[in-house]
Amino acid sequence: GENVEQHPSTLSVQEGDSAVIKCTYSDSASNYFPWYKQELGKGPQLIIDIRSNVGEKKDQRIAVTLNKTAKHFSLHITETQPEDSAVYFCAASGRGSGGYNKLIFGAGTRLAVHP
Amino acid sequence: NAGVTQTPKFRVLKTGQSMTLLCAQDMNHEYMYWYRQDPGMGLRLIHYSVGEGTTAKGEVPDGYNVSRLKKQNFLLGLESAAPSQTSVYFCASSRRGMGPQHFGDGTRLSIL
């Protein structure tokens, strides 16, 4: 079935370092890949997304890369700050119906940024 | 601008009790979703709706029912709660079928 694997499950970095989270997906038809940040007690919040016709997308300190051939995509956070500490989820679109492409989520990565 | 609002925020139920979780969005989005979040398992889709009056099953629909009588509201019902339904429930909405989903802050449900 459709599956998204996310690594690592926990990541600890020093403030100012870079953080990289990687995801692989199983459905070659997937064409939309969002990343969500979830802070304690809150719902997931979209931070960046990429579609399959683009290989890389940047937004300030955050970037996402996509390798369609290998079926993996990654989130890169540069110059990390303590407020980047949160759980990050990747997702890939799956086969749905009624004009809807369901999202398959990874299990999440808990990022801790230490001052 | 509230976005997606979920009520209640917390609830404790006994096995066999029923309850309804309410989700309301003020962004005029067509699509709405109910997910459950369990430790180490990410978000799993329970049911979704592609428009007012429509509902469809997601990945883990058993034990839940939904209704979308008004475009802005999406209700999730548990007819006979079981301990396995202890979880954090998130509602989300989106303007299009494939695009950014906006999440509420969740309902933490414990079933004893």
XYZ file of N, CA and C in Angstrom:
681
model
N 0.817 -1.198 0.000
C 0.000 0.000 0.000
C 0.852 1.249 0.000
N 0.200 2.391 -0.006
C 0.916 3.665 -0.002
C 1.565 3.876 1.349
N 2.797 4.358 1.336
C 3.558 4.490 2.557
C 4.537 5.650 2.446
N 4.751 6.358 3.560
C 5.774 7.390 3.644
C 6.629 7.101 4.874
N 7.914 6.942 4.652
C 8.846 6.714 5.755
C 9.646 7.982 6.019
N 9.815 8.310 7.282
C 10.477 9.559 7.670
C 11.609 9.253 8.639
N 12.776 9.894 8.404
C 13.949 9.697 9.257
C 14.703 11.016 9.431
N 15.312 11.245 10.604
C 15.246 10.391 11.794
C 13.966 10.656 12.588
N 13.715 9.873 13.608
C 12.551 10.115 14.446
C 12.827 11.223 15.462
N 14.091 11.372 15.862
C 14.490 12.479 16.723
C 15.789 13.064 16.188
N 15.944 14.368 16.369
C 17.122 15.071 15.873
C 17.462 16.190 16.848
N 18.706 16.206 17.287
C 19.140 17.224 18.232
C 20.308 17.980 17.616
N 20.208 19.305 17.562
C 21.261 20.128 16.956
C 21.544 21.322 17.855
N 22.708 21.920 17.635
C 23.057 23.158 18.325
C 22.533 24.340 17.526
N 22.155 25.367 18.238
C 21.682 26.595 17.588
C 22.697 27.053 16.550
N 22.192 27.384 15.356
C 23.065 27.831 14.282
C 23.456 26.733 13.315
N 23.344 25.471 13.748
C 23.636 24.351 12.854
C 22.478 24.151 11.878
N 22.717 23.288 10.884
C 21.656 22.913 9.940
C 20.994 21.615 10.382
N 19.746 21.442 9.980
C 19.004 20.204 10.267
C 18.419 19.682 8.962
N 18.501 18.369 8.771
C 17.961 17.745 7.567
C 17.066 16.573 7.961
N 15.876 16.548 7.414
C 14.925 15.463 7.651
C 14.580 14.853 6.293
N 14.584 13.520 6.225
C 14.395 12.845 4.943
C 13.149 11.969 4.945
N 12.472 11.926 3.804
C 11.287 11.082 3.649
C 11.362 10.333 2.329
N 10.875 9.109 2.330
C 10.729 8.341 1.097
C 9.262 7.951 0.941
N 8.807 7.863 -0.292
C 7.411 7.518 -0.553
C 7.352 6.343 -1.513
N 6.211 5.665 -1.520
C 6.129 4.428 -2.298
C 5.356 4.590 -3.610
N 4.430 5.556 -3.674
C 3.561 5.685 -4.843
C 4.204 6.600 -5.892
N 4.572 6.044 -7.023
C 5.220 6.839 -8.065
C 4.297 7.909 -8.644
N 2.985 7.803 -8.386
C 2.034 8.800 -8.883
C 1.924 10.020 -7.958
N 2.552 9.967 -6.791
C 2.498 11.105 -5.859
C 3.071 12.345 -6.532
N 2.386 13.490 -6.399
C 2.870 14.702 -7.064
C 2.795 15.955 -6.203
N 2.483 15.790 -4.927
C 2.421 16.942 -4.018
C 3.009 16.526 -2.688
N 3.961 17.359 -2.164
C 4.730 16.969 -0.989
C 4.818 18.147 -0.017
N 3.927 18.195 0.962
C 3.988 19.287 1.950
C 4.776 18.874 3.191
N 5.262 19.885 3.908
C 5.901 19.689 5.200
C 5.140 20.512 6.240
N 4.899 19.890 7.402
C 4.170 20.550 8.468
C 5.029 20.598 9.730
N 4.843 21.690 10.486
C 5.500 21.852 11.787
C 4.423 21.832 12.856
N 4.629 21.031 13.889
C 3.654 20.953 14.963
C 4.311 21.295 16.291
N 3.863 22.376 16.892
C 4.343 22.768 18.213
C 3.457 22.138 19.279
N 3.971 22.054 20.477
C 3.299 21.356 21.565
C 1.904 21.931 21.800
N 0.908 21.052 21.784
C -0.460 21.472 22.052
C -1.158 22.163 20.899
N -0.525 22.191 19.738
C -1.104 22.861 18.572
C -1.311 21.880 17.422
N -2.055 22.321 16.433
C -2.219 21.516 15.238
C -1.057 21.722 14.283
N -0.864 20.811 13.338
C 0.203 20.967 12.340
C -0.011 22.223 11.506
N 1.104 22.864 11.173
C 1.044 24.088 10.373
C 1.945 23.907 9.156
N 1.413 24.176 7.971
C 2.200 24.049 6.747
C 3.347 25.042 6.752
N 4.569 24.551 6.481
C 5.715 25.460 6.418
C 6.259 25.593 5.002
N 6.150 24.560 4.201
C 6.599 24.611 2.818
C 6.029 23.408 2.095
N 5.812 23.549 0.784
C 5.369 22.403 -0.003
C 6.019 22.460 -1.374
N 6.036 21.325 -2.054
C 6.655 21.246 -3.374
C 5.828 20.315 -4.241
N 5.768 20.632 -5.519
C 5.062 19.777 -6.459
C 6.073 19.066 -7.337
N 5.617 18.004 -8.008
C 6.556 17.102 -8.670
C 7.243 17.703 -9.881
N 6.777 18.839 -10.355
C 7.424 19.458 -11.513
C 8.569 20.393 -11.110
N 8.885 20.410 -9.809
C 9.942 21.275 -9.277
C 10.903 20.421 -8.466
N 12.214 20.666 -8.588
C 13.184 19.863 -7.863
C 13.579 20.437 -6.518
N 13.429 21.768 -6.371
C 13.834 22.406 -5.129
C 13.023 23.679 -4.933
N 12.762 23.978 -3.656
C 12.031 25.199 -3.323
C 12.589 25.746 -2.024
N 12.776 27.081 -1.975
C 13.344 27.718 -0.781
C 12.419 28.788 -0.249
N 12.427 28.941 1.069
C 11.699 30.023 1.712
C 12.517 30.437 2.929
N 13.331 31.450 2.759
C 14.209 31.958 3.807
C 15.137 30.845 4.304
N 15.006 30.411 5.552
C 15.932 29.398 6.094
C 15.489 27.964 5.798
N 14.378 27.818 5.132
C 13.822 26.475 4.887
C 13.885 26.156 3.399
N 14.265 24.919 3.088
C 14.279 24.474 1.702
C 13.811 23.028 1.649
N 13.206 22.662 0.548
C 12.803 21.287 0.315
C 13.357 20.853 -1.037
N 13.885 19.626 -1.099
C 14.376 19.055 -2.348
C 13.597 17.789 -2.644
N 13.420 17.504 -3.913
C 12.658 16.336 -4.350
C 13.440 15.574 -5.401
N 13.577 14.271 -5.206
C 14.188 13.380 -6.189
C 13.119 12.372 -6.593
N 12.469 12.620 -7.741
C 11.367 11.752 -8.161
C 11.840 10.356 -8.537
N 13.028 10.270 -9.106
C 13.550 8.969 -9.530
C 13.742 8.048 -8.328
N 14.333 8.608 -7.274
C 14.584 7.826 -6.068
C 13.379 7.819 -5.132
N 12.374 8.611 -5.421
C 11.177 8.732 -4.593
C 11.520 9.144 -3.174
N 12.314 10.203 -3.068
C 12.534 10.761 -1.745
C 12.616 12.274 -1.794
N 12.289 12.890 -0.681
C 12.319 14.339 -0.554
C 12.801 14.704 0.845
N 13.400 15.876 0.959
C 14.057 16.261 2.205
C 13.733 17.698 2.585
N 13.737 17.936 3.882
C 13.568 19.281 4.433
C 14.900 19.723 5.005
N 15.335 20.927 4.641
C 16.590 21.480 5.126
C 16.281 22.774 5.874
N 16.746 22.845 7.111
C 16.608 24.076 7.888
C 18.013 24.571 8.202
N 18.337 25.774 7.764
C 19.666 26.337 8.037
C 19.582 27.331 9.199
N 20.741 27.565 9.813
C 20.848 28.530 10.920
C 19.719 28.313 11.939
N 19.634 27.099 12.438
C 18.533 26.752 13.335
C 18.493 27.640 14.578
N 17.273 27.873 15.056
C 17.030 28.689 16.238
C 16.188 27.883 17.224
N 16.227 28.211 18.515
C 15.436 27.449 19.496
C 13.953 27.360 19.133
N 13.420 28.382 18.495
C 11.996 28.354 18.126
C 11.693 27.390 16.976
N 12.730 26.815 16.367
C 12.517 25.770 15.367
C 12.208 24.424 16.029
N 12.410 24.322 17.331
C 12.131 23.074 18.051
C 10.646 22.746 17.947
N 10.357 21.559 17.435
C 8.969 21.135 17.193
C 9.009 19.733 16.595
N 7.831 19.197 16.276
C 7.748 17.946 15.522
C 7.425 18.307 14.075
N 8.170 17.736 13.146
C 7.986 18.003 11.730
C 7.450 16.748 11.036
N 6.442 16.952 10.197
C 5.842 15.852 9.447
C 5.987 16.108 7.956
N 6.382 15.078 7.224
C 6.312 15.143 5.775
C 5.047 14.413 5.330
N 4.629 14.662 4.109
C 3.464 13.979 3.556
C 3.617 13.900 2.045
N 2.960 12.899 1.469
C 2.937 12.738 0.019
C 1.507 12.477 -0.413
N 1.137 13.015 -1.563
C -0.229 12.794 -2.046
C -0.385 11.349 -2.492
N -1.575 10.792 -2.230
C -1.882 9.421 -2.624
C -3.115 9.405 -3.501
N -3.517 8.229 -3.902
C -4.664 8.107 -4.812
C -5.954 8.271 -4.028
N -6.817 9.180 -4.478
C -8.096 9.387 -3.823
C -9.210 9.343 -4.832
N -10.321 10.001 -4.522
C -11.450 10.026 -5.436
C -12.207 11.327 -5.247
N -13.109 11.631 -6.149
C -13.915 12.839 -6.030
C -13.103 14.111 -6.134
N -12.006 14.065 -6.892
C -11.181 15.263 -7.056
C -10.246 15.500 -5.898
N -10.099 14.510 -5.038
C -9.269 14.661 -3.849
C -8.111 13.677 -3.887
N -6.888 14.195 -3.707
C -5.709 13.353 -3.563
C -5.342 13.323 -2.088
N -5.593 12.222 -1.418
C -5.351 12.149 0.010
C -3.875 12.299 0.317
N -3.573 12.757 1.524
C -2.201 12.890 1.991
C -1.842 11.706 2.875
N -0.667 11.132 2.604
C -0.108 10.086 3.453
C 1.020 10.726 4.252
N 0.929 10.678 5.590
C 1.891 11.361 6.447
C 2.983 10.413 6.926
N 4.185 10.952 7.074
C 5.238 10.255 7.777
C 4.959 10.267 9.276
N 5.768 9.519 10.032
C 5.534 9.363 11.470
C 6.029 10.550 12.291
N 6.791 11.461 11.675
C 7.228 12.667 12.372
C 8.665 12.607 12.852
N 9.284 13.790 12.946
C 10.638 13.950 13.487
C 10.589 15.008 14.570
N 11.043 14.640 15.761
C 11.094 15.603 16.862
C 12.446 16.296 16.818
N 12.454 17.592 16.489
C 13.674 18.385 16.391
C 13.854 19.215 17.657
N 15.022 19.087 18.254
C 15.374 19.909 19.424
C 16.580 20.757 19.059
N 16.463 22.070 19.207
C 17.559 22.994 18.939
C 18.033 23.568 20.270
N 19.274 23.276 20.613
C 19.826 23.674 21.914
C 20.616 24.973 21.805
N 20.343 25.923 22.705
C 21.066 27.224 22.657
C 22.567 27.037 22.931
N -9.832 36.413 12.435
C -9.928 35.301 11.488
C -9.559 34.011 12.206
N -10.567 33.175 12.556
C -10.322 32.031 13.433
C -9.683 30.864 12.696
N -9.963 30.676 11.395
C -9.412 29.541 10.673
C -10.255 28.297 10.936
N -9.630 27.270 11.549
C -10.318 26.016 11.872
C -10.436 25.914 13.391
N -11.645 25.784 13.871
C -11.911 25.723 15.305
C -12.506 24.379 15.674
N -11.924 23.729 16.664
C -12.422 22.426 17.116
C -12.961 22.545 18.547
N -14.102 21.922 18.783
C -14.648 21.834 20.134
C -15.138 20.423 20.397
N -14.979 19.886 21.639
C -14.218 20.502 22.730
C -12.721 20.328 22.534
N -11.919 20.887 23.432
C -10.463 20.705 23.373
C -10.038 19.437 24.110
N -10.755 19.072 25.143
C -10.449 17.874 25.937
C -11.764 17.179 26.295
N -11.693 15.854 26.396
C -12.880 15.128 26.831
C -12.447 13.761 27.338
N -13.088 13.332 28.421
C -12.890 11.982 28.942
C -14.230 11.265 28.872
N -14.224 10.088 28.288
C -15.437 9.295 28.139
C -15.263 7.933 28.786
N -16.376 7.308 29.101
C -16.346 5.909 29.524
C -16.643 5.031 28.311
N -16.126 3.830 28.328
C -16.385 2.873 27.251
C -17.886 2.731 27.026
N -18.289 2.806 25.750
C -19.691 2.656 25.408
C -20.450 3.965 25.270
N -19.896 5.056 25.795
C -20.562 6.349 25.661
C -20.409 6.861 24.229
N -21.264 7.806 23.890
C -21.189 8.412 22.562
C -20.870 9.893 22.694
N -20.307 10.460 21.653
C -20.079 11.892 21.632
C -19.849 12.366 20.202
N -19.939 13.678 20.032
C -19.705 14.311 18.735
C -18.652 15.383 18.881
N -17.671 15.349 17.980
C -16.655 16.391 17.908
C -17.047 17.341 16.788
N -16.935 18.636 17.075
C -17.343 19.634 16.107
C -16.141 20.342 15.512
N -16.165 20.543 14.216
C -15.146 21.308 13.518
C -15.840 22.390 12.708
N -15.341 23.619 12.830
C -15.894 24.733 12.065
C -14.761 25.497 11.396
N -14.969 25.850 10.117
C -13.970 26.660 9.408
C -14.639 27.869 8.786
N -13.903 28.986 8.782
C -14.468 30.235 8.286
C -13.759 30.706 7.021
N -13.128 29.781 6.290
C -12.361 30.142 5.100
C -13.101 29.771 3.807
N -14.337 29.311 3.934
C -15.148 28.929 2.781
C -14.500 27.798 1.972
N -13.805 26.898 2.683
C -13.146 25.775 2.016
C -14.142 24.679 1.678
N -13.898 24.054 0.512
C -14.775 22.958 0.076
C -14.464 21.653 0.802
N -13.168 21.385 1.017
C -12.745 20.093 1.521
C -12.496 20.162 3.022
N -12.953 19.131 3.723
C -12.697 19.033 5.160
C -12.333 17.595 5.518
N -11.553 17.457 6.590
C -10.967 16.159 6.928
C -10.964 15.962 8.445
N -11.054 14.698 8.846
C -10.809 14.315 10.232
C -9.660 13.319 10.252
N -8.661 13.628 11.103
C -7.512 12.747 11.308
C -7.445 12.355 12.786
N -6.767 11.247 13.043
C -6.368 10.939 14.405
C -4.848 10.842 14.437
N -4.292 11.279 15.583
C -2.840 11.261 15.751
C -2.489 10.421 16.965
N -1.737 9.380 16.737
C -1.276 8.492 17.805
C 0.241 8.512 17.838
N 0.830 8.292 19.011
C 2.309 8.358 19.125
C 3.003 7.455 18.122
N 3.986 8.016 17.414
C 4.798 7.240 16.488
C 4.111 6.847 15.193
N 2.876 7.362 14.969
C 2.137 6.935 13.774
C 1.723 8.081 12.884
N 2.149 9.269 13.175
C 1.758 10.390 12.329
C 0.260 10.627 12.356
N -0.254 11.151 11.274
C -1.675 11.468 11.148
C -2.329 10.459 10.211
N -3.458 9.923 10.637
C -4.185 8.972 9.801
C -5.588 9.510 9.526
N -5.984 9.452 8.267
C -7.254 10.019 7.842
C -8.408 9.104 8.225
N -9.415 9.664 8.900
C -10.576 8.885 9.329
C -11.675 8.977 8.273
N -12.157 10.195 8.024
C -13.156 10.482 7.005
C -12.837 11.836 6.399
N -13.400 12.084 5.225
C -13.242 13.389 4.631
C -14.494 13.767 3.847
N -14.531 15.031 3.434
C -15.682 15.539 2.687
C -15.188 16.454 1.571
N -15.726 16.256 0.373
C -15.303 17.080 -0.761
C -16.286 18.216 -1.026
N -17.291 18.348 -0.170
C -18.235 19.447 -0.311
C -19.429 19.220 0.593
N -20.234 20.270 0.733
C -21.429 20.186 1.575
C -22.291 18.997 1.162
N -22.710 18.221 2.161
C -23.579 17.081 1.902
C -22.878 15.812 1.475
N -21.544 15.845 1.371
C -20.790 14.654 0.954
C -19.860 14.195 2.065
N -19.647 12.878 2.148
C -18.649 12.318 3.053
C -18.038 11.089 2.390
N -16.831 10.737 2.797
C -16.149 9.572 2.247
C -15.223 8.985 3.299
N -14.965 7.684 3.183
C -14.115 7.001 4.150
C -12.645 7.242 3.853
N -11.886 7.369 4.935
C -10.449 7.493 4.804
C -9.768 6.183 5.121
N -8.635 6.282 5.772
C -7.794 5.114 6.058
C -8.298 4.280 7.234
N -8.846 4.943 8.262
C -9.268 4.244 9.486
C -10.687 4.663 9.891
N -11.716 4.330 9.118
C -13.065 4.848 9.370
C -13.898 4.074 10.396
N -13.480 2.843 10.727
C -14.329 1.986 11.563
C -14.536 2.582 12.947
N -15.804 2.593 13.384
C -16.151 3.115 14.700
C -16.483 4.590 14.715
N -16.405 5.242 13.550
C -16.672 6.672 13.445
C -17.725 6.940 12.371
N -18.505 8.013 12.581
C -19.375 8.495 11.521
C -19.204 10.009 11.416
N -19.540 10.552 10.260
C -19.369 11.983 10.029
C -20.589 12.549 9.317
N -20.735 13.866 9.435
C -21.779 14.551 8.671
C -21.296 15.937 8.288
N -21.738 16.387 7.107
C -21.374 17.714 6.603
C -22.653 18.366 6.065
N -23.512 18.779 7.000
C -24.790 19.366 6.617
C -24.621 20.811 6.166
N -23.614 21.499 6.704
C -23.311 22.859 6.297
C -21.864 22.909 5.825
N -21.586 23.748 4.870
C -20.251 23.810 4.281
C -19.188 24.098 5.335
N -19.517 24.918 6.326
C -18.492 25.340 7.272
C -18.278 24.360 8.421
N -19.150 23.356 8.548
C -19.055 22.446 9.696
C -18.845 21.006 9.264
N -18.037 20.291 10.035
C -17.798 18.872 9.775
C -17.796 18.179 11.135
N -18.749 17.285 11.362
C -18.919 16.641 12.653
C -18.396 15.214 12.623
N -17.712 14.833 13.679
C -17.213 13.465 13.832
C -17.906 12.844 15.031
N -18.547 11.697 14.800
C -19.277 11.033 15.865
C -18.677 9.696 16.238
N -18.714 9.425 17.557
C -18.355 8.108 18.069
C -19.622 7.553 18.707
N -20.171 6.503 18.151
C -21.451 5.974 18.639
C -21.292 5.187 19.931
N -20.224 4.390 20.030
C -19.969 3.571 21.213
C -18.459 3.556 21.433
N -17.983 4.500 22.244
C -16.546 4.706 22.386
C -15.835 3.474 22.936
N -14.620 3.227 22.408
C -13.768 2.128 22.860
C -12.410 2.683 23.268
N -11.716 2.032 24.193
C -10.392 2.526 24.612
C -9.421 2.725 23.445
N -9.568 1.925 22.375
C -8.683 2.062 21.208
C -8.885 3.393 20.479
N -9.955 4.108 20.804
C -10.208 5.401 20.183
C -9.625 6.566 20.991
N -8.921 6.247 22.063
C -8.170 7.274 22.786
C -7.099 7.819 21.855
N -7.123 9.127 21.614
C -6.240 9.706 20.621
C -6.385 11.230 20.652
N -5.604 11.879 19.817
C -5.805 13.302 19.559
C -6.402 13.410 18.164
N -7.530 14.104 18.057
C -8.249 14.217 16.799
C -8.062 15.610 16.220
N -7.680 15.637 14.951
C -7.487 16.901 14.259
C -8.444 17.011 13.079
N -8.992 18.190 12.955
C -9.794 18.545 11.791
C -8.960 19.455 10.907
N -9.152 19.359 9.610
C -8.445 20.215 8.666
C -9.384 20.587 7.532
N -9.032 21.642 6.820
C -9.801 22.034 5.639
C -8.855 22.519 4.565
N -9.321 22.468 3.317
C -8.516 22.972 2.212
C -9.431 23.512 1.126
N -8.910 24.451 0.364
C -9.696 25.047 -0.712
C -9.821 24.076 -1.899
N -8.732 23.365 -2.164
C -8.728 22.419 -3.280
C -8.451 21.002 -2.777
N -8.664 20.031 -3.649
C -8.435 18.642 -3.266
C -6.975 18.318 -3.067
N -6.094 18.990 -3.771
C -4.664 18.796 -3.552
C -4.049 20.159 -3.316
N -3.705 20.406 -2.092
C -3.185 21.708 -1.737
C -3.066 21.821 -0.243
N -2.633 22.970 0.249
C -2.413 23.149 1.681
C -3.661 22.845 2.503
N -3.462 22.062 3.567
C -4.534 21.800 4.511
C -4.273 22.638 5.762
N -5.338 23.235 6.283
C -5.260 24.075 7.476
C -5.866 23.299 8.633
N -5.102 23.143 9.692
C -5.512 22.308 10.817
C -6.010 23.121 12.002
N -6.943 22.526 12.742
C -7.307 23.048 14.044
C -6.293 22.605 15.082
N -6.520 22.988 16.343
C -5.570 22.666 17.406
C -5.857 21.342 18.108
N -6.844 20.618 17.659
C -7.040 19.261 18.127
C -8.010 19.109 19.290
N -8.541 17.900 19.406
C -9.346 17.484 20.560
C -8.674 16.269 21.166
N -8.321 16.383 22.448
C -7.681 15.262 23.139
C -8.753 14.434 23.824
N -8.922 13.210 23.367
C -10.009 12.347 23.819
C -9.440 11.128 24.519
N -9.880 10.907 25.750
C -9.481 9.719 26.512
C -10.710 8.889 26.803
N -10.604 7.596 26.557
C -11.726 6.692 26.798
C -11.291 5.635 27.798
N -11.988 5.619 28.914
C -11.592 4.740 30.019
C -12.374 3.424 30.013
